[in-house]
Amino acid sequence: MEKKRTVAVLFGGQSSEHEVSCMSAVNVIQAISPERYDVVLIGITKEGKWLLAESLEEIQKDSWRESRVQAVIPPDASEQGVLLIQGDQVRRRQIDVVFPVLHGMYGEDGTVQGLLEMARIPYVGCGVLSSAISMDKAYTKQIVEYLGIRQARYVLVTRWELDNPKECVKRVEEKLSYPVFVKPSKAGSSQGVSCAGGPDELKKALTEAARHDSRILVEETIKGREIECAVLGGREAKASDAGEILSAEAFYTYEAKYFNAQSRTVLHPVLPEGVLEYIREAAVRIFHAVDGFGLARVDFFLEEETNQVVFNEINTMPGFTGISMYPMLWAEKGLPGEKLIDRLIGFAFEREV
């Protein structure tokens, strides 16, 4: 009988996507085979404290924050485990692999991946470089430009430039027409994203985005359908079929994604001839261009007037909530929950260092 491996699931985190991470973690944990894996649950509070969760129920009830046991993964490569600290008592638990179900900053951006690299602990998902590049939408755009894949035109604004908001507005207006989308370069789940229809709204939108990040993207508006594609694998990555987002609001905001029941996802959307093949090919090319590994969700627009595919962004730790597209797309391809999670954990041991 194959020896059980111990997988540590990290969830929560310090980003604005903390709650989404907790929701994702519940589904990931439920899909981990108890016959193949022992599980250690490590929750990270918004303040950055690492705590041991005793059960899935504690996460579901949100009572894990009351834990008195700290659970710390040290960067010391000789440890390769988690230190459980309660008062003066310290005990060590060996772990074989980490599944960092963390969205956004301090989790999906290469920081936790760097810690695990130092500790020499295998982990699920993209590496340090890929995570960092993909987290920052501006840097992702610079890489995708070389692929010849169309994307929205944009202007990059920095927080310190907002001391002169009139100059920022002028620079945007010289390149783009209203309405424009304003988004933090490194935030996720549409946190801090606004649509601005004029200079006054643009100033407010820039200020809001600057609350989430020091680098702000102002993009042209692409009118069209929102299409997503899931990528899975290592050097031989494969793309799923496409799914479509039907937002209940003007655009897919944080509230529309997770708290508006009228927003919905459509599997097997009807697309013009050749579009699905192009999206799948483009998704894999972008995944490889950012040095992706394990998994990612690549998002596109299908422009209304031209039926052209326009790249939007890539997420290296996509959501695993009950309404998340990534697991749905792979379930349609014959990889439901447990099989998908098992495949992702397996990839962690195949990573080339």
CSV table of C-alpha atoms in Angstrom, one decimal:
chain,number,residue,atom,x,y,z
A,1,MET,CA,0.0,0.0,0.0
A,2,GLU,CA,1.3,3.4,-0.9
A,3,LYS,CA,2.5,5.5,2.0
A,4,LYS,CA,0.3,8.5,2.8
A,5,ARG,CA,1.8,11.9,2.2
A,6,THR,CA,1.1,14.9,4.4
A,7,VAL,CA,-0.1,18.0,2.6
A,8,ALA,CA,-0.3,21.4,4.3
A,9,VAL,CA,-3.1,23.6,3.0
A,10,LEU,CA,-2.4,27.3,3.4
A,11,PHE,CA,-5.5,29.6,3.4
A,12,GLY,CA,-6.6,33.0,4.3
A,13,GLY,CA,-3.7,35.4,3.9
A,14,GLN,CA,-3.1,39.2,4.2
A,15,SER,CA,-4.6,40.2,0.8
A,16,SER,CA,-8.0,41.8,0.0
A,17,GLU,CA,-9.0,38.3,-1.2
A,18,HIS,CA,-8.7,36.7,2.2
A,19,GLU,CA,-12.4,35.6,2.4
A,20,VAL,CA,-12.3,34.1,-1.1
A,21,SER,CA,-9.2,32.1,-0.1
A,22,CYS,CA,-11.1,30.6,2.8
A,23,MET,CA,-14.0,29.7,0.5
A,24,SER,CA,-11.6,28.1,-2.0
A,25,ALA,CA,-9.8,26.2,0.8
A,26,VAL,CA,-13.0,24.5,1.9
A,27,ASN,CA,-13.5,23.0,-1.5
A,28,VAL,CA,-9.9,22.0,-1.9
A,29,ILE,CA,-9.8,20.3,1.4
A,30,GLN,CA,-13.0,18.4,0.8
A,31,ALA,CA,-11.5,17.1,-2.5
A,32,ILE,CA,-8.2,15.8,-0.9
A,33,SER,CA,-8.4,12.0,-0.7
A,34,PRO,CA,-8.2,10.9,3.0
A,35,GLU,CA,-7.0,7.5,1.7
A,36,ARG,CA,-3.9,9.1,0.1
A,37,TYR,CA,-3.2,12.2,2.2
A,38,ASP,CA,-3.0,13.4,5.7
A,39,VAL,CA,-3.9,17.1,5.9
A,40,VAL,CA,-2.5,19.9,8.1
A,41,LEU,CA,-4.6,23.1,7.9
A,42,ILE,CA,-2.8,26.4,8.3
A,43,GLY,CA,-4.8,29.6,8.3
A,44,ILE,CA,-3.1,33.0,7.9
A,45,THR,CA,-5.0,35.9,9.4
A,46,LYS,CA,-5.3,39.3,7.8
A,47,GLU,CA,-2.7,40.5,10.2
A,48,GLY,CA,-0.3,37.8,9.0
A,49,LYS,CA,-0.4,35.4,12.0
A,50,TRP,CA,-0.1,31.7,11.0
A,51,LEU,CA,-2.5,29.5,13.0
A,52,LEU,CA,-3.3,25.8,13.1
A,53,ALA,CA,-6.9,24.9,12.2
A,54,GLU,CA,-8.0,21.7,13.8
A,55,SER,CA,-10.7,20.8,11.3
A,56,LEU,CA,-12.6,21.7,8.2
A,57,GLU,CA,-15.5,22.7,10.3
A,58,GLU,CA,-13.4,25.5,12.0
A,59,ILE,CA,-12.8,27.0,8.6
A,60,GLN,CA,-16.5,26.7,7.6
A,61,LYS,CA,-17.6,28.4,10.8
A,62,ASP,CA,-14.7,30.9,10.7
A,63,SER,CA,-13.6,29.9,14.2
A,64,TRP,CA,-10.1,28.9,13.3
A,65,ARG,CA,-8.9,32.4,14.1
A,66,GLU,CA,-9.4,31.6,17.8
A,67,SER,CA,-6.7,28.9,17.7
A,68,ARG,CA,-4.0,29.1,20.3
A,69,VAL,CA,-1.5,27.1,18.3
A,70,GLN,CA,0.8,28.9,15.9
A,71,ALA,CA,1.8,26.9,12.8
A,72,VAL,CA,4.9,28.3,11.2
A,73,ILE,CA,6.8,26.9,8.2
A,74,PRO,CA,10.5,27.9,8.7
A,75,PRO,CA,12.8,28.6,5.8
A,76,ASP,CA,15.3,26.2,7.2
A,77,ALA,CA,15.7,23.5,4.7
A,78,SER,CA,16.8,21.0,7.3
A,79,GLU,CA,13.3,21.2,8.9
A,80,GLN,CA,11.0,20.5,6.0
A,81,GLY,CA,8.0,20.7,8.3
A,82,VAL,CA,5.7,23.0,10.3
A,83,LEU,CA,6.5,24.1,13.8
A,84,LEU,CA,3.5,24.0,16.1
A,85,ILE,CA,3.9,26.5,18.9
A,86,GLN,CA,1.6,26.6,21.9
A,87,GLY,CA,3.0,28.7,24.8
A,88,ASP,CA,6.4,27.3,25.7
A,89,GLN,CA,5.8,24.0,23.9
A,90,VAL,CA,7.1,23.5,20.3
A,91,ARG,CA,6.6,20.4,18.3
A,92,ARG,CA,7.4,19.6,14.7
A,93,ARG,CA,5.2,18.1,12.1
A,94,GLN,CA,6.7,16.7,9.0
A,95,ILE,CA,5.0,17.8,5.7
A,96,ASP,CA,5.6,16.5,2.2
A,97,VAL,CA,3.9,19.1,0.1
A,98,VAL,CA,2.1,22.5,0.5
A,99,PHE,CA,-1.0,23.5,-1.3
A,100,PRO,CA,-1.0,27.4,-1.0
A,101,VAL,CA,-4.7,28.2,-1.6
A,102,LEU,CA,-3.9,31.9,-1.3
A,103,HIS,CA,-5.2,34.6,-3.7
A,104,GLY,CA,-3.6,37.9,-4.2
A,105,MET,CA,-0.7,39.6,-2.5
A,106,TYR,CA,1.5,37.7,0.1
A,107,GLY,CA,0.4,34.4,-1.3
A,108,GLU,CA,-0.1,34.3,-5.1
A,109,ASP,CA,2.7,36.8,-5.9
A,110,GLY,CA,5.8,34.7,-5.3
A,111,THR,CA,6.4,35.5,-1.7
A,112,VAL,CA,5.1,32.2,-0.2
A,113,GLN,CA,6.6,30.4,-3.1
A,114,GLY,CA,10.0,31.9,-2.2
A,115,LEU,CA,9.6,30.7,1.4
A,116,LEU,CA,8.8,27.2,0.2
A,117,GLU,CA,11.7,27.2,-2.2
A,118,MET,CA,14.1,28.1,0.6
A,119,ALA,CA,12.6,25.4,2.8
A,120,ARG,CA,12.9,22.9,-0.1
A,121,ILE,CA,9.3,21.8,0.3
A,122,PRO,CA,7.4,20.8,-2.8
A,123,TYR,CA,4.3,23.0,-3.5
A,124,VAL,CA,1.3,23.2,-5.8
A,125,GLY,CA,1.2,25.9,-8.5
A,126,CYS,CA,3.5,28.3,-10.3
A,127,GLY,CA,7.0,29.2,-9.1
A,128,VAL,CA,8.4,32.5,-7.8
A,129,LEU,CA,9.0,34.2,-11.1
A,130,SER,CA,5.8,33.1,-12.7
A,131,SER,CA,3.7,34.1,-9.7
A,132,ALA,CA,5.3,37.5,-9.4
A,133,ILE,CA,5.0,38.3,-13.1
A,134,SER,CA,1.4,37.1,-13.4
A,135,MET,CA,0.4,39.0,-10.2
A,136,ASP,CA,1.5,42.3,-11.7
A,137,LYS,CA,-0.8,42.9,-14.7
A,138,ALA,CA,1.5,45.6,-16.2
A,139,TYR,CA,4.5,43.2,-16.4
A,140,THR,CA,2.2,40.5,-17.8
A,141,LYS,CA,1.2,42.8,-20.5
A,142,GLN,CA,4.8,43.6,-21.4
A,143,ILE,CA,5.4,39.8,-21.9
A,144,VAL,CA,2.2,39.2,-23.9
A,145,GLU,CA,3.1,42.0,-26.2
A,146,TYR,CA,6.0,39.9,-27.6
A,147,LEU,CA,3.5,37.1,-28.4
A,148,GLY,CA,1.5,39.2,-30.8
A,149,ILE,CA,-1.7,38.4,-28.9
A,150,ARG,CA,-4.0,41.4,-28.8
A,151,GLN,CA,-4.7,43.0,-25.4
A,152,ALA,CA,-6.3,46.2,-24.2
A,153,ARG,CA,-4.3,49.4,-24.7
A,154,TYR,CA,-3.3,50.9,-21.3
A,155,VAL,CA,-1.5,53.6,-19.4
A,156,LEU,CA,0.5,52.8,-16.2
A,157,VAL,CA,0.2,55.3,-13.4
A,158,THR,CA,2.1,55.1,-10.1
A,159,ARG,CA,0.8,56.2,-6.7
A,160,TRP,CA,3.4,58.9,-6.3
A,161,GLU,CA,2.3,60.5,-9.6
A,162,LEU,CA,-1.1,61.1,-8.1
A,163,ASP,CA,0.4,64.1,-6.3
A,164,ASN,CA,-0.4,65.7,-9.6
A,165,PRO,CA,-3.7,64.2,-10.6
A,166,LYS,CA,-4.3,66.6,-13.5
A,167,GLU,CA,-1.1,65.4,-15.2
A,168,CYS,CA,-2.2,61.8,-14.8
A,169,VAL,CA,-5.6,62.5,-16.3
A,170,LYS,CA,-3.9,64.3,-19.2
A,171,ARG,CA,-1.6,61.4,-19.9
A,172,VAL,CA,-4.5,59.0,-19.9
A,173,GLU,CA,-6.6,61.2,-22.2
A,174,GLU,CA,-3.8,61.5,-24.7
A,175,LYS,CA,-3.9,57.7,-25.3
A,176,LEU,CA,-7.3,56.5,-24.4
A,177,SER,CA,-10.9,57.5,-24.8
A,178,TYR,CA,-13.6,57.3,-22.1
A,179,PRO,CA,-14.9,55.2,-20.5
A,180,VAL,CA,-11.8,53.5,-19.1
A,181,PHE,CA,-11.2,50.8,-16.6
A,182,VAL,CA,-8.9,51.6,-13.7
A,183,LYS,CA,-7.4,48.7,-11.7
A,184,PRO,CA,-4.6,48.0,-9.2
A,185,SER,CA,-1.8,46.3,-11.1
A,186,LYS,CA,-1.4,43.6,-8.5
A,187,ALA,CA,-4.8,43.2,-6.9
A,188,GLY,CA,-7.2,40.4,-7.7
A,189,SER,CA,-10.9,39.4,-7.7
A,190,SER,CA,-11.7,42.8,-9.1
A,191,GLN,CA,-10.7,44.5,-5.9
A,192,GLY,CA,-10.2,48.2,-6.3
A,193,VAL,CA,-11.4,48.2,-10.0
A,194,SER,CA,-13.6,51.0,-11.3
A,195,CYS,CA,-15.0,52.3,-14.5
A,196,ALA,CA,-14.4,56.0,-15.2
A,197,GLY,CA,-16.5,57.9,-17.7
A,198,GLY,CA,-14.8,61.3,-17.4
A,199,PRO,CA,-11.9,63.1,-15.7
A,200,ASP,CA,-13.5,63.5,-12.3
A,201,GLU,CA,-14.4,59.8,-12.1
A,202,LEU,CA,-10.9,59.0,-13.3
A,203,LYS,CA,-9.4,60.9,-10.4
A,204,LYS,CA,-11.6,59.1,-7.9
A,205,ALA,CA,-10.9,55.7,-9.5
A,206,LEU,CA,-7.1,56.3,-9.4
A,207,THR,CA,-7.3,57.2,-5.7
A,208,GLU,CA,-9.4,54.0,-5.0
A,209,ALA,CA,-7.0,51.8,-7.0
A,210,ALA,CA,-4.0,53.4,-5.2
A,211,ARG,CA,-5.4,52.1,-1.9
A,212,HIS,CA,-4.7,48.6,-3.1
A,213,ASP,CA,-1.4,49.0,-5.0
A,214,SER,CA,1.3,51.5,-5.8
A,215,ARG,CA,1.0,50.7,-9.6
A,216,ILE,CA,-2.3,51.4,-11.4
A,217,LEU,CA,-3.4,50.3,-14.8
A,218,VAL,CA,-5.8,52.4,-16.8
A,219,GLU,CA,-7.2,50.4,-19.7
A,220,GLU,CA,-9.3,51.0,-22.8
A,221,THR,CA,-12.8,49.5,-22.5
A,222,ILE,CA,-13.3,46.3,-24.5
A,223,LYS,CA,-17.0,45.7,-25.1
A,224,GLY,CA,-17.6,42.1,-25.4
A,225,ARG,CA,-18.0,38.7,-23.8
A,226,GLU,CA,-15.8,37.5,-20.9
A,227,ILE,CA,-14.3,34.1,-21.7
A,228,GLU,CA,-12.0,32.0,-19.4
A,229,CYS,CA,-9.8,29.1,-20.1
A,230,ALA,CA,-8.1,26.7,-17.6
A,231,VAL,CA,-4.5,25.5,-18.1
A,232,LEU,CA,-3.1,22.4,-16.3
A,233,GLY,CA,0.3,20.8,-16.4
A,234,GLY,CA,4.0,21.4,-16.4
A,235,ARG,CA,6.1,21.6,-19.5
A,236,GLU,CA,3.4,19.8,-21.4
A,237,ALA,CA,0.5,22.0,-20.3
A,238,LYS,CA,-3.0,21.5,-21.7
A,239,ALA,CA,-5.9,23.9,-22.0
A,240,SER,CA,-9.5,23.1,-21.1
A,241,ASP,CA,-12.5,24.2,-23.2
A,242,ALA,CA,-13.7,27.8,-22.6
A,243,GLY,CA,-16.3,29.1,-20.2
A,244,GLU,CA,-18.2,32.3,-20.2
A,245,ILE,CA,-18.9,34.8,-17.4
A,246,LEU,CA,-22.4,36.4,-17.4
A,247,SER,CA,-22.1,39.2,-14.9
A,248,ALA,CA,-25.1,40.5,-13.1
A,249,GLU,CA,-23.5,43.9,-13.1
A,250,ALA,CA,-21.9,46.3,-15.6
A,251,PHE,CA,-18.6,44.5,-15.1
A,252,TYR,CA,-17.5,41.5,-13.1
A,253,THR,CA,-16.9,43.2,-9.7
A,254,TYR,CA,-15.9,41.5,-6.5
A,255,GLU,CA,-19.5,41.6,-5.3
A,256,ALA,CA,-20.8,40.3,-8.6
A,257,LYS,CA,-18.4,37.4,-8.6
A,258,TYR,CA,-19.1,36.1,-5.1
A,259,PHE,CA,-22.3,37.6,-3.7
A,260,ASN,CA,-24.7,38.2,-6.5
A,261,ALA,CA,-26.6,35.0,-7.3
A,262,GLN,CA,-27.7,36.4,-10.7
A,263,SER,CA,-24.1,36.3,-12.0
A,264,ARG,CA,-23.4,32.9,-13.6
A,265,THR,CA,-21.0,30.9,-15.5
A,266,VAL,CA,-21.7,29.1,-18.8
A,267,LEU,CA,-19.8,26.0,-19.9
A,268,HIS,CA,-19.6,25.3,-23.6
A,269,PRO,CA,-20.6,28.7,-24.8
A,270,VAL,CA,-21.4,29.1,-28.4
A,271,LEU,CA,-18.4,30.8,-30.1
A,272,PRO,CA,-17.6,31.8,-33.7
A,273,GLU,CA,-15.7,29.3,-35.7
A,274,GLY,CA,-12.1,29.0,-34.8
A,275,VAL,CA,-12.3,31.1,-31.6
A,276,LEU,CA,-12.2,28.2,-29.1
A,277,GLU,CA,-9.1,26.8,-30.8
A,278,TYR,CA,-7.4,30.2,-30.8
A,279,ILE,CA,-8.3,30.8,-27.1
A,280,ARG,CA,-6.9,27.4,-26.0
A,281,GLU,CA,-3.7,27.9,-28.0
A,282,ALA,CA,-3.2,31.5,-26.7
A,283,ALA,CA,-3.8,30.4,-23.1
A,284,VAL,CA,-1.1,27.8,-23.3
A,285,ARG,CA,1.3,30.2,-25.0
A,286,ILE,CA,0.8,32.8,-22.4
A,287,PHE,CA,1.1,30.2,-19.6
A,288,HIS,CA,4.5,29.1,-21.0
A,289,ALA,CA,5.6,32.7,-21.7
A,290,VAL,CA,5.3,33.6,-18.0
A,291,ASP,CA,7.0,30.3,-17.0
A,292,GLY,CA,3.8,28.9,-15.6
A,293,PHE,CA,3.7,25.5,-13.9
A,294,GLY,CA,0.8,23.4,-12.4
A,295,LEU,CA,-2.2,25.6,-13.0
A,296,ALA,CA,-3.5,28.9,-14.2
A,297,ARG,CA,-6.7,30.5,-15.5
A,298,VAL,CA,-6.3,32.7,-18.5
A,299,ASP,CA,-9.0,35.3,-19.1
A,300,PHE,CA,-10.0,36.9,-22.4
A,301,PHE,CA,-12.6,39.1,-24.0
A,302,LEU,CA,-14.4,38.4,-27.2
A,303,GLU,CA,-14.8,41.8,-28.7
A,304,GLU,CA,-18.4,42.6,-29.6
A,305,GLU,CA,-17.9,44.4,-33.0
A,306,THR,CA,-15.0,42.4,-34.4
A,307,ASN,CA,-15.2,38.9,-32.7
A,308,GLN,CA,-11.5,39.4,-32.0
A,309,VAL,CA,-10.0,37.6,-28.9
A,310,VAL,CA,-8.4,40.1,-26.5
A,311,PHE,CA,-6.2,38.9,-23.6
A,312,ASN,CA,-7.3,40.2,-20.2
A,313,GLU,CA,-5.2,38.6,-17.4
A,314,ILE,CA,-3.8,35.4,-16.0
A,315,ASN,CA,-4.4,34.0,-12.5
A,316,THR,CA,-1.8,31.5,-11.2
A,317,MET,CA,-4.0,30.4,-8.2
A,318,PRO,CA,-7.5,30.6,-9.6
A,319,GLY,CA,-10.5,30.3,-7.3
A,320,PHE,CA,-11.8,27.0,-6.1
A,321,THR,CA,-15.1,28.3,-4.7
A,322,GLY,CA,-18.4,26.7,-5.5
A,323,ILE,CA,-18.9,29.1,-8.4
A,324,SER,CA,-15.3,29.2,-9.7
A,325,MET,CA,-14.7,28.5,-13.3
A,326,TYR,CA,-11.3,26.6,-13.1
A,327,PRO,CA,-12.6,23.4,-11.3
A,328,MET,CA,-15.8,23.5,-13.4
A,329,LEU,CA,-13.9,23.5,-16.7
A,330,TRP,CA,-11.7,20.5,-15.7
A,331,ALA,CA,-14.7,18.6,-14.3
A,332,GLU,CA,-16.2,18.9,-17.8
A,333,LYS,CA,-13.0,17.3,-19.2
A,334,GLY,CA,-13.2,14.3,-16.8
A,335,LEU,CA,-11.2,15.6,-13.9
A,336,PRO,CA,-13.7,16.3,-11.1
A,337,GLY,CA,-12.7,17.5,-7.7
A,338,GLU,CA,-10.6,14.7,-6.2
A,339,LYS,CA,-8.9,13.8,-9.4
A,340,LEU,CA,-8.0,17.4,-10.2
A,341,ILE,CA,-6.6,18.0,-6.7
A,342,ASP,CA,-4.6,14.8,-6.8
A,343,ARG,CA,-3.2,15.7,-10.2
A,344,LEU,CA,-2.2,19.2,-9.0
A,345,ILE,CA,-0.4,17.7,-5.9
A,346,GLY,CA,1.3,15.2,-8.1
A,347,PHE,CA,2.7,18.1,-10.3
A,348,ALA,CA,4.3,19.6,-7.2
A,349,PHE,CA,6.8,16.7,-7.1
A,350,GLU,CA,7.6,17.0,-10.8
A,351,ARG,CA,8.8,20.6,-10.6
A,352,GLU,CA,12.2,21.2,-12.1
A,353,VAL,CA,14.4,23.3,-9.8
